[in-house]
Amino acid sequence: MDLTVEPNLHSLINSTTHKWIFVGGKGGVGKTTSSCSIAIQMALSQPNKQFLLISTDPAHNLSDAFGEKFGKDARKVSGMDNLSCMEIDPSAALKDMNDMAVSRANSSGGEGQGDDLGSLLQGGALADLTGSIPGIDEALSFMEVMKHIKRQEQGEGETFDTVIFDTAPTGHTLRFLQLPNTLSKLLEKFGEITNKLGPMLNSFMGAGNVDISGKLNELKANVETIRQQFTDPDLTTFVCVCISEFLSLYETERLIQELISYDMDVNSIIVNQLLFAENDQEHNCKRCQARWKMQKKYLDQIDELYEDFHIIKMPLCAGEIRGLNNLTKFSQFLKKEYDPAANGKVIYELEDKE
Amino acid sequence: MHWAAAVAVFFVVITKFLQYTAKYHDKWIANLAPANELSKKYFNKMKERHELKELNNTISAQDNYAKWTKNNRKLDSLDKEINDLKNEIKSQNKAFQGNLQKLRLLALTVPFFVFKIVYGKTPIYKLSSSTSTLFPTFVTGVWSQGWFYVVLHPLRTISQRWHIMEGKFGTAKFDAVTLQSVSLGIWVWALMNVINGIEFIVNQLFLTPKMGPPAVAETQEEKKLDVSDNAFILD
């Protein structure tokens, strides 16, 4: 029995079970390109399913990658029926929350309390106050995930079979992935407090008649669902993206160890920006040769270190990989590994995107 | 010396000895506690970690990235094992110290306490009649009967005067012989106070480091303007 692992993402692209796919790594290694490529290939391979690509990076790039504007609401990619994109905008989301809080305060008040709260929040004060809190982007992305799960369970609105996350550079993503655990512990503590203080807390909320205990229990159940889904290897996986250089590999190693400690499945590594200089006799230079030699050295080490991982080796293209056509051409190498001899010309055939 | 006083002195000496040597207790416990399996395992792991760390420092991370990373993984795993062992040893030590505390309680504190309760009124020595008459009955009563006399004396007095619950609080009047003695309880209390007083004096005089003089803020001397000449020079 051949136990070698395929150097492609064929099994993931054709997977019918995965609901959450995270694509992450160090800054500048090609996370956005890789996440877009994975999303496109999955959408092309499974045309009957709906896919959503969410960017959780505060410095969004999805719009730039596809060459069209995406916002906080999911919008279909032009030219594809089953792939939508979303860029979570913390300030807009917070402004929505602010407006909701204002309207709720104004409708329930009218006698001093409500007016005071309403006037306090008018003008987006809540958004201003909370918008710059560190970690707010991760919290809002997490809220989006919870909203999505709730919608799926209730069968409301537009549902997606698989969500692909274009994540922020490593540190932010790890913080995002820690949220279910952190929230779980926090909610447990809150639960103990509300059980002890009970109705007294509700009376503090005034005329709002908000059942704090009920809300907390609902939130706790949602967070627990997400935690279970994120640790189920059939439902969730993390695809690491790196380049063949020491710093990137070291960070990838730390990322993988951290993900393993969270019980998250990680079995694929995309190594980007490879030169394959020895196969390119026509366009070659001393610098490329030297650089390729260095990359090869690390590639051999990667093969030895991650023998049970899918190691996908992607070429450095001659042009920018922007627009649906270029992304589709580039993404084919995720499904069937890049062969420098046979596919060498493709990297020079990317269209110029203005 | 009265045998009760000797026993009390024995307890006081042991208690003070333990108090003065408190900072050495951890070391003594560590020496006393037998080298067990956990400690051996801990030292072996530390040694292994040290050797692996030294080996990894000789490997070039860039030229042998895979080997270097595998060593780092082993180091991380060893760190975790060492930490777990450390916590286990700590909790074992804590349990051992807890047992020692219980032993101290059962062998020293409780017996001394019970001894003071049972033999607290034992007269240790007698005062001369001239000395005992110098002080009010209330004071000599406390000396001979202990601090509980303070609580019971008013109740006895009221009970005797108004014939309420007579005899319930003991006799109000003690004979002269009883009032001329000093009980064990009061004697031990006095002894502890004297020892604490001496401790305080020795601490303050010899063991407390000397304080330096207070810092004085440097003040700039004001320049004295001495105008001696009316002439001024134009540019």
XYZ file of C-alpha atoms in Angstrom:
589
model
C 0.000 0.000 0.000
C 1.388 3.361 -1.069
C 1.435 5.647 1.924
C 2.737 8.740 0.154
C 0.564 11.781 0.561
C -0.598 13.540 -2.588
C 1.099 16.870 -3.232
C -2.195 18.598 -4.047
C -5.494 19.637 -2.518
C -7.617 17.357 -4.654
C -9.249 15.641 -1.689
C -10.045 18.945 0.035
C -11.382 20.564 -3.133
C -13.734 17.661 -3.712
C -14.633 17.265 -0.059
C -18.354 17.152 0.673
C -18.023 17.321 4.441
C -15.866 20.358 5.124
C -17.776 23.434 6.318
C -14.928 25.633 7.494
C -11.606 26.054 5.737
C -9.051 28.461 7.140
C -6.183 29.686 4.999
C -3.449 31.384 6.949
C 0.222 32.112 7.380
C 2.796 34.856 7.649
C 2.168 38.211 5.991
C 2.926 38.491 2.292
C 3.198 34.764 1.481
C 0.069 34.595 -0.696
C -2.788 33.829 1.692
C -5.342 35.825 -0.292
C -4.281 34.309 -3.611
C -4.366 30.825 -2.079
C -7.735 31.296 -0.380
C -9.243 32.692 -3.591
C -7.741 29.783 -5.537
C -9.148 27.201 -3.126
C -12.569 28.864 -3.222
C -12.600 28.976 -7.036
C -11.546 25.350 -7.414
C -14.127 24.165 -4.886
C -16.843 26.181 -6.634
C -15.863 24.765 -10.036
C -15.626 21.169 -8.755
C -18.931 21.245 -6.871
C -21.278 23.478 -8.904
C -24.357 22.448 -6.908
C -23.015 23.839 -3.676
C -22.680 27.400 -2.430
C -19.337 28.686 -1.195
C -18.511 31.793 0.760
C -15.085 33.387 0.981
C -14.717 35.675 4.003
C -11.791 37.928 4.660
C -11.044 38.340 8.360
C -7.955 40.428 7.710
C -8.596 44.062 8.661
C -6.452 45.001 5.655
C -8.818 43.367 3.179
C -7.564 42.218 -0.213
C -10.399 40.189 -1.661
C -11.757 43.091 -3.647
C -8.287 43.746 -5.051
C -7.735 40.070 -5.813
C -10.947 39.700 -7.783
C -10.935 43.229 -9.151
C -14.417 44.017 -7.873
C -15.849 45.589 -4.754
C -17.105 43.401 -1.913
C -18.639 44.585 1.293
C -19.918 43.380 4.634
C -22.780 41.532 2.930
C -22.034 38.450 0.859
C -22.017 39.181 -2.851
C -21.562 36.761 -5.721
C -18.325 36.924 -7.675
C -18.943 38.089 -11.242
C -18.749 35.087 -13.513
C -19.478 32.528 -10.800
C -22.923 31.432 -9.615
C -21.903 29.588 -6.515
C -19.088 31.648 -5.040
C -19.690 34.726 -2.896
C -17.266 36.992 -1.098
C -17.505 39.087 2.043
C -15.162 41.563 3.672
C -16.027 42.151 7.292
C -15.796 45.834 8.085
C -15.527 46.390 11.846
C -16.513 50.061 11.759
C -19.616 49.400 9.650
C -20.662 46.459 11.812
C -20.216 48.501 14.950
C -22.174 51.388 13.434
C -25.044 48.964 12.728
C -24.939 47.801 16.335
C -24.818 51.405 17.469
C -27.887 52.310 15.367
C -29.762 49.282 16.717
C -28.887 50.253 20.289
C -30.022 53.843 19.634
C -33.376 52.775 18.177
C -33.925 50.307 21.019
C -33.059 52.934 23.628
C -35.367 55.484 21.995
C -38.289 53.047 21.682
C -38.064 51.704 25.248
C -37.282 55.063 26.879
C -38.974 58.401 26.460
C -38.668 59.118 30.155
C -35.218 60.186 31.068
C -33.360 56.867 30.926
C -34.038 56.009 27.338
C -33.377 59.540 26.129
C -30.069 59.692 27.958
C -28.890 56.398 26.477
C -30.126 57.335 23.047
C -28.384 60.677 23.080
C -25.229 59.075 24.424
C -25.104 56.636 21.535
C -26.199 59.096 18.857
C -23.623 59.889 16.253
C -21.984 56.471 16.392
C -20.460 56.902 19.841
C -20.481 53.147 20.491
C -18.688 52.494 17.211
C -16.114 55.155 18.031
C -15.592 53.800 21.511
C -15.213 50.149 20.585
C -13.883 50.357 17.047
C -10.271 50.660 17.997
C -10.208 48.047 20.754
C -7.464 45.470 19.963
C -9.044 42.195 18.945
C -12.323 43.771 17.810
C -11.790 42.489 14.268
C -11.428 38.941 15.481
C -14.480 39.313 17.702
C -16.586 40.616 14.806
C -15.413 37.856 12.466
C -16.376 35.374 15.131
C -19.804 36.986 15.435
C -20.207 36.580 11.702
C -19.434 32.861 12.026
C -22.014 32.531 14.786
C -24.591 34.395 12.708
C -23.920 32.033 9.812
C -24.368 28.924 11.953
C -27.573 30.286 13.446
C -28.938 31.046 9.991
C -28.103 27.532 8.842
C -29.795 25.957 11.852
C -32.884 28.085 11.402
C -32.862 27.821 7.620
C -33.044 31.582 7.238
C -31.632 33.687 4.439
C -28.784 32.676 2.225
C -26.877 29.617 3.436
C -23.512 28.370 2.329
C -22.222 24.816 2.292
C -18.601 25.768 2.896
C -16.996 28.916 4.232
C -13.400 29.681 3.371
C -11.578 32.182 5.561
C -8.841 34.396 4.211
C -7.271 35.102 7.567
C -5.120 37.833 8.943
C -1.407 37.208 9.571
C -0.678 34.455 12.070
C -1.025 36.207 15.425
C -4.491 37.615 14.758
C -5.724 34.293 13.450
C -4.520 32.403 16.491
C -6.340 34.905 18.678
C -9.487 34.381 16.593
C -9.212 30.620 16.945
C -8.778 30.917 20.704
C -12.050 32.811 21.013
C -14.319 29.754 21.408
C -12.226 28.486 24.330
C -11.869 31.945 25.875
C -15.564 32.755 25.482
C -16.554 29.353 26.839
C -14.602 29.921 30.054
C -15.862 33.505 30.351
C -19.478 32.453 29.862
C -19.095 29.715 32.441
C -18.020 32.305 34.989
C -20.847 34.630 33.995
C -23.232 31.721 34.249
C -22.181 31.110 37.838
C -22.709 34.790 38.653
C -26.140 34.999 37.001
C -27.266 31.820 38.743
C -26.350 33.361 42.081
C -27.689 36.858 41.431
C -30.512 35.778 39.130
C -33.431 38.190 38.784
C -31.483 41.050 40.399
C -29.379 41.395 37.258
C -32.514 41.476 35.112
C -33.930 44.324 37.160
C -30.763 46.339 36.521
C -31.551 46.213 32.827
C -34.624 48.289 33.553
C -37.558 48.436 31.139
C -35.651 46.498 28.492
C -36.863 43.203 30.012
C -33.812 41.415 28.719
C -33.382 37.938 30.071
C -29.654 37.956 30.704
C -29.497 34.370 31.815
C -31.328 33.209 28.704
C -29.124 35.255 26.386
C -25.971 33.953 28.060
C -27.134 30.359 27.777
C -27.926 30.878 24.100
C -24.518 32.410 23.489
C -22.852 29.610 25.428
C -24.616 26.967 23.331
C -23.577 28.708 20.097
C -19.965 29.015 21.186
C -19.908 25.357 22.195
C -21.281 24.369 18.772
C -18.560 26.349 17.055
C -15.878 24.852 19.293
C -17.042 21.342 18.441
C -17.163 22.107 14.733
C -13.726 23.718 14.707
C -12.178 20.656 16.320
C -13.884 18.146 14.013
C -11.398 17.212 11.240
C -14.224 16.296 8.871
C -15.741 19.755 9.193
C -12.798 22.089 9.676
C -9.264 22.222 8.381
C -6.488 24.761 8.285
C -4.362 25.241 5.180
C -1.004 26.833 5.946
C 0.591 29.052 3.321
C 4.277 29.811 3.356
C 7.258 30.546 1.170
C 10.450 28.555 1.042
C 12.435 30.748 3.413
C 13.571 30.279 6.987
C 11.438 32.914 8.705
C 8.272 31.824 6.960
C 8.921 28.164 7.677
C 9.686 28.826 11.318
C 6.447 30.742 11.698
C 4.573 27.984 9.879
C 6.012 25.441 12.308
C 4.891 27.532 15.287
C 1.466 27.979 13.703
C 1.083 24.240 13.143
C 2.116 23.413 16.730
C -0.312 26.000 18.051
C -3.145 24.617 15.882
C -2.406 21.081 17.044
C -2.663 22.320 20.636
C -6.132 23.704 19.782
C -7.084 20.242 18.369
C -7.576 21.789 14.978
C -6.933 19.674 11.891
C -3.990 20.839 9.800
C -2.614 18.616 7.071
C -1.889 20.877 4.091
C 0.889 23.329 3.392
C 1.018 25.496 0.274
C 4.550 26.603 -0.536
C 4.273 29.655 -2.736
C 6.544 31.722 -4.926
C 8.795 28.860 -6.016
C 11.106 29.632 -8.910
C 11.729 26.159 -10.432
C 14.716 27.828 -12.095
C 16.414 24.647 -13.332
C 13.398 23.895 -15.545
C 13.235 27.357 -17.007
C 16.129 27.558 -19.394
C 14.687 30.394 -21.441
C 14.122 32.865 -18.634
C 16.889 32.427 -16.187
C 19.464 34.444 -14.342
C 22.138 34.004 -11.743
C 19.957 35.494 -9.073
C 17.062 33.149 -9.825
C 19.428 30.187 -9.800
C 20.865 31.169 -6.435
C 17.436 31.827 -5.012
C 16.064 28.554 -6.359
C 18.987 26.690 -4.800
C 18.052 28.183 -1.431
C 14.365 27.343 -1.959
C 15.172 23.768 -2.913
C 17.244 23.330 0.213
C 14.221 24.278 2.336
C 11.827 22.276 0.181
C 13.781 19.112 0.923
C 13.623 19.957 4.620
C 9.865 20.565 4.392
C 9.348 17.178 2.724
C 11.306 15.523 5.513
C 9.641 17.440 8.344
C 6.036 17.227 7.179
C 5.975 13.779 5.577
C 2.298 13.209 6.379
C 1.151 16.603 5.113
C -0.053 17.559 1.621
C 2.775 19.795 0.412
C 1.570 21.832 -2.553
C 4.318 23.568 -4.469
C 3.117 26.648 -6.340
C 5.172 28.630 -8.837
C 6.088 32.281 -8.790
C 4.271 33.751 -11.756
C 5.592 36.332 -14.128
C 2.676 38.663 -13.468
C 0.220 39.511 -10.728
C -2.490 36.977 -10.018
C -5.485 39.269 -10.048
C -8.910 38.829 -11.560
C -11.046 35.715 -11.863
C -9.335 34.457 -15.052
C -5.812 34.650 -13.672
C -6.889 33.141 -10.378
C -8.626 30.278 -12.161
C -5.502 29.565 -14.243
C -3.295 29.671 -11.168
C -5.630 27.665 -8.962
C -5.583 24.593 -11.227
C -2.229 23.658 -9.678
C -3.924 23.158 -6.339
C -5.977 20.346 -7.810
C -3.225 18.799 -9.915
C 0.319 19.536 -8.884
C 2.405 21.970 -10.912
C 4.802 20.294 -13.314
C 7.493 22.809 -14.306
C 8.250 20.967 -17.526
C 4.648 20.655 -18.709
C 3.067 23.732 -17.142
C 5.962 26.151 -17.308
C 4.333 28.311 -19.963
C 1.219 29.023 -17.888
C 3.042 31.317 -15.531
C 3.798 33.642 -18.435
C 0.254 33.577 -19.742
C -1.431 35.605 -17.045
C -3.385 38.552 -18.334
C -2.469 42.057 -17.385
C -5.064 43.348 -14.965
C -5.422 47.102 -14.874
C 11.353 24.383 89.610
C 7.770 23.213 89.610
C 7.247 20.315 87.169
C 4.412 22.209 85.373
C 6.688 25.189 84.825
C 9.386 22.870 83.437
C 6.919 21.345 80.988
C 5.706 24.825 79.970
C 9.292 26.004 79.454
C 9.921 22.923 77.297
C 6.963 23.771 75.061
C 7.965 27.438 74.865
C 11.548 26.544 73.918
C 10.368 24.215 71.122
C 7.916 26.829 69.813
C 10.509 29.583 69.819
C 13.092 27.314 68.212
C 10.708 26.559 65.368
C 9.911 30.263 65.047
C 13.567 31.356 64.887
C 14.559 28.641 62.397
C 11.530 29.127 60.104
C 13.651 30.143 57.108
C 15.645 26.907 57.220
C 12.620 24.618 57.348
C 12.295 24.238 53.580
C 15.918 23.194 53.300
C 15.612 20.703 56.145
C 12.431 19.252 54.641
C 14.133 18.918 51.262
C 17.023 17.048 52.927
C 14.686 14.934 55.028
C 12.323 13.977 52.232
C 13.624 10.827 50.608
C 14.775 11.029 46.979
C 11.792 9.505 45.295
C 11.044 8.328 41.786
C 9.590 11.664 40.749
C 12.680 13.633 41.706
C 14.948 11.185 39.879
C 12.739 11.424 36.817
C 12.775 15.210 37.017
C 16.573 15.393 37.166
C 16.918 12.923 34.311
C 14.572 14.975 32.145
C 16.460 18.163 32.981
C 19.707 16.476 32.010
C 18.187 15.215 28.760
C 16.868 18.668 27.968
C 20.203 20.277 28.651
C 22.010 17.814 26.366
C 19.461 18.245 23.590
C 19.638 22.021 23.861
C 23.412 21.921 23.577
C 23.169 19.620 20.566
C 20.609 21.881 18.899
C 22.827 24.914 19.413
C 25.521 23.202 17.333
C 23.134 22.596 14.405
C 22.643 25.304 11.817
C 18.933 26.109 11.650
C 19.194 27.121 8.017
C 21.273 24.225 6.760
C 19.569 21.510 8.765
C 16.149 22.995 9.259
C 14.325 19.677 9.539
C 16.650 18.210 12.186
C 16.709 21.524 14.076
C 12.909 21.719 14.059
C 12.532 18.084 15.175
C 14.897 18.837 18.061
C 12.847 21.914 18.917
C 9.710 19.766 18.997
C 11.432 17.342 21.361
C 12.546 20.278 23.507
C 8.970 21.613 23.662
C 7.711 18.178 24.632
C 10.447 17.851 27.288
C 9.585 21.307 28.626
C 5.992 20.216 29.029
C 6.989 16.978 30.781
C 9.399 18.851 33.054
C 6.691 21.365 33.922
C 4.226 18.570 34.741
C 6.824 16.818 36.894
C 7.640 20.086 38.656
C 3.967 20.634 39.476
C 3.634 17.062 40.695
C 6.690 17.406 42.921
C 5.380 20.745 44.210
C 2.030 19.226 45.140
C 3.817 16.257 46.739
C 5.970 18.655 48.764
C 2.895 20.652 49.675
C 1.195 17.472 50.931
C 4.337 16.567 52.909
C 4.478 20.045 54.429
C 0.796 19.823 55.226
C 1.438 16.576 57.087
C 4.276 18.231 58.991
C 1.965 21.100 59.916
C -0.584 18.600 61.185
C 2.157 16.816 63.132
C 3.198 20.136 64.667
C -0.401 20.851 65.552
C -0.942 17.444 67.153
C 2.446 17.140 68.844
C 3.013 20.696 69.967
C 0.199 23.218 69.647
C -2.732 21.129 70.877
C -0.886 19.463 73.780
C 0.453 22.838 74.954
C -3.035 24.319 74.703
C -4.622 21.422 76.586
C -1.853 21.532 79.182
C -2.505 25.225 79.785
C -6.253 24.595 80.102
C -5.896 21.624 82.459
C -3.045 22.886 84.617
C -3.550 26.607 84.052
C -4.555 27.236 87.680
C -1.700 25.217 89.163
C 0.177 27.561 91.511
C 3.725 27.828 90.302
C 5.096 29.874 93.162
C 3.867 31.809 96.112
C 4.126 35.515 96.673
C 5.074 36.829 100.084
C 2.186 38.174 102.116
C 3.628 41.681 101.976
C 3.754 41.523 98.143
C 0.284 40.113 97.761
C -1.242 42.809 99.972
C 0.332 45.547 97.858
C -2.052 44.860 95.008
C -5.865 44.880 94.841
C -7.686 41.577 95.290
C -8.800 41.770 91.678
C -5.158 41.753 90.475
C -4.015 38.982 92.790
C -7.165 37.089 91.815
C -6.129 37.240 88.138
C -2.588 36.117 89.024
C -3.815 33.118 90.930
C -6.862 32.162 88.836
C -5.946 33.302 85.376
C -7.680 35.654 82.927
C -11.001 33.922 83.290
C -11.172 35.507 86.746
C -11.810 38.837 84.987
C -14.952 37.427 83.366
C -16.246 35.499 86.351
C -15.544 38.021 89.131
C -18.426 40.423 88.353
C -20.816 37.499 87.859
C -19.730 35.976 91.172
C -20.118 39.309 92.955
C -23.639 39.886 91.586
C -24.602 36.280 92.284
C -23.433 36.529 95.902
C -24.917 39.946 96.614
C -28.351 39.289 95.150
C -28.382 35.518 95.710
C -28.902 34.741 92.026
C -27.612 31.359 90.777
C -25.427 31.033 93.835
C -22.531 28.690 93.515
C -22.795 28.560 89.720
C -19.741 30.780 89.200
C -17.630 29.385 92.017
C -16.831 31.131 95.268
C -16.493 34.885 95.149
C -13.965 35.021 97.894
C -10.762 33.075 97.839
C -8.662 32.420 100.792
C -5.505 34.377 101.347
C -3.271 31.409 100.540
C -4.843 30.996 97.118
C -4.582 34.707 96.387
C -0.861 34.729 97.208
C 0.096 32.361 94.399
C 0.839 32.819 90.704
C -0.848 30.309 88.425
C 0.796 28.510 85.528
C -1.363 30.273 82.922
C -0.351 33.745 84.061
C 3.271 32.678 84.534
C 3.467 31.393 80.948
C 1.808 34.566 79.685
C 4.321 36.687 81.558
C 7.200 34.551 80.285
C 6.073 34.971 76.659
C 5.734 38.717 77.105
C 9.242 38.974 78.553
C 10.672 36.896 75.706
C 8.808 39.000 73.118
C 10.094 42.158 74.781
C 13.689 40.919 74.650
C 13.188 39.884 71.027
C 11.976 43.341 70.165
C 14.906 45.057 71.859
C 17.500 42.774 70.262
C 15.829 43.212 66.864
C 15.760 46.965 67.107
C 19.258 47.367 68.539
C 21.250 44.790 66.612
C 19.328 43.287 63.716
C 17.580 46.240 62.098
C 19.906 47.920 59.563
C 20.872 51.455 60.311
C 19.004 54.132 58.393
C 21.036 56.729 56.581
C 20.592 60.439 57.060
C 17.620 62.019 55.254
C 18.287 63.235 51.736
C 18.571 66.985 51.489
C 17.475 68.683 48.289
C 20.268 70.646 46.687
C 19.494 74.313 46.546
C 21.139 76.651 44.169
C 22.717 79.576 45.781
C 21.097 82.705 44.623
C 23.386 84.859 42.615
C 23.871 88.073 44.366
C 23.586 90.975 41.945
C 26.079 93.576 42.920
C 25.615 96.775 40.938
C 28.626 98.868 41.586
C 28.859 100.875 38.398
C 26.293 103.196 36.817
C 27.976 103.136 33.425
C 26.568 101.120 30.567
C 28.164 100.347 27.265
C 26.300 100.736 23.974
C 26.908 98.302 21.103
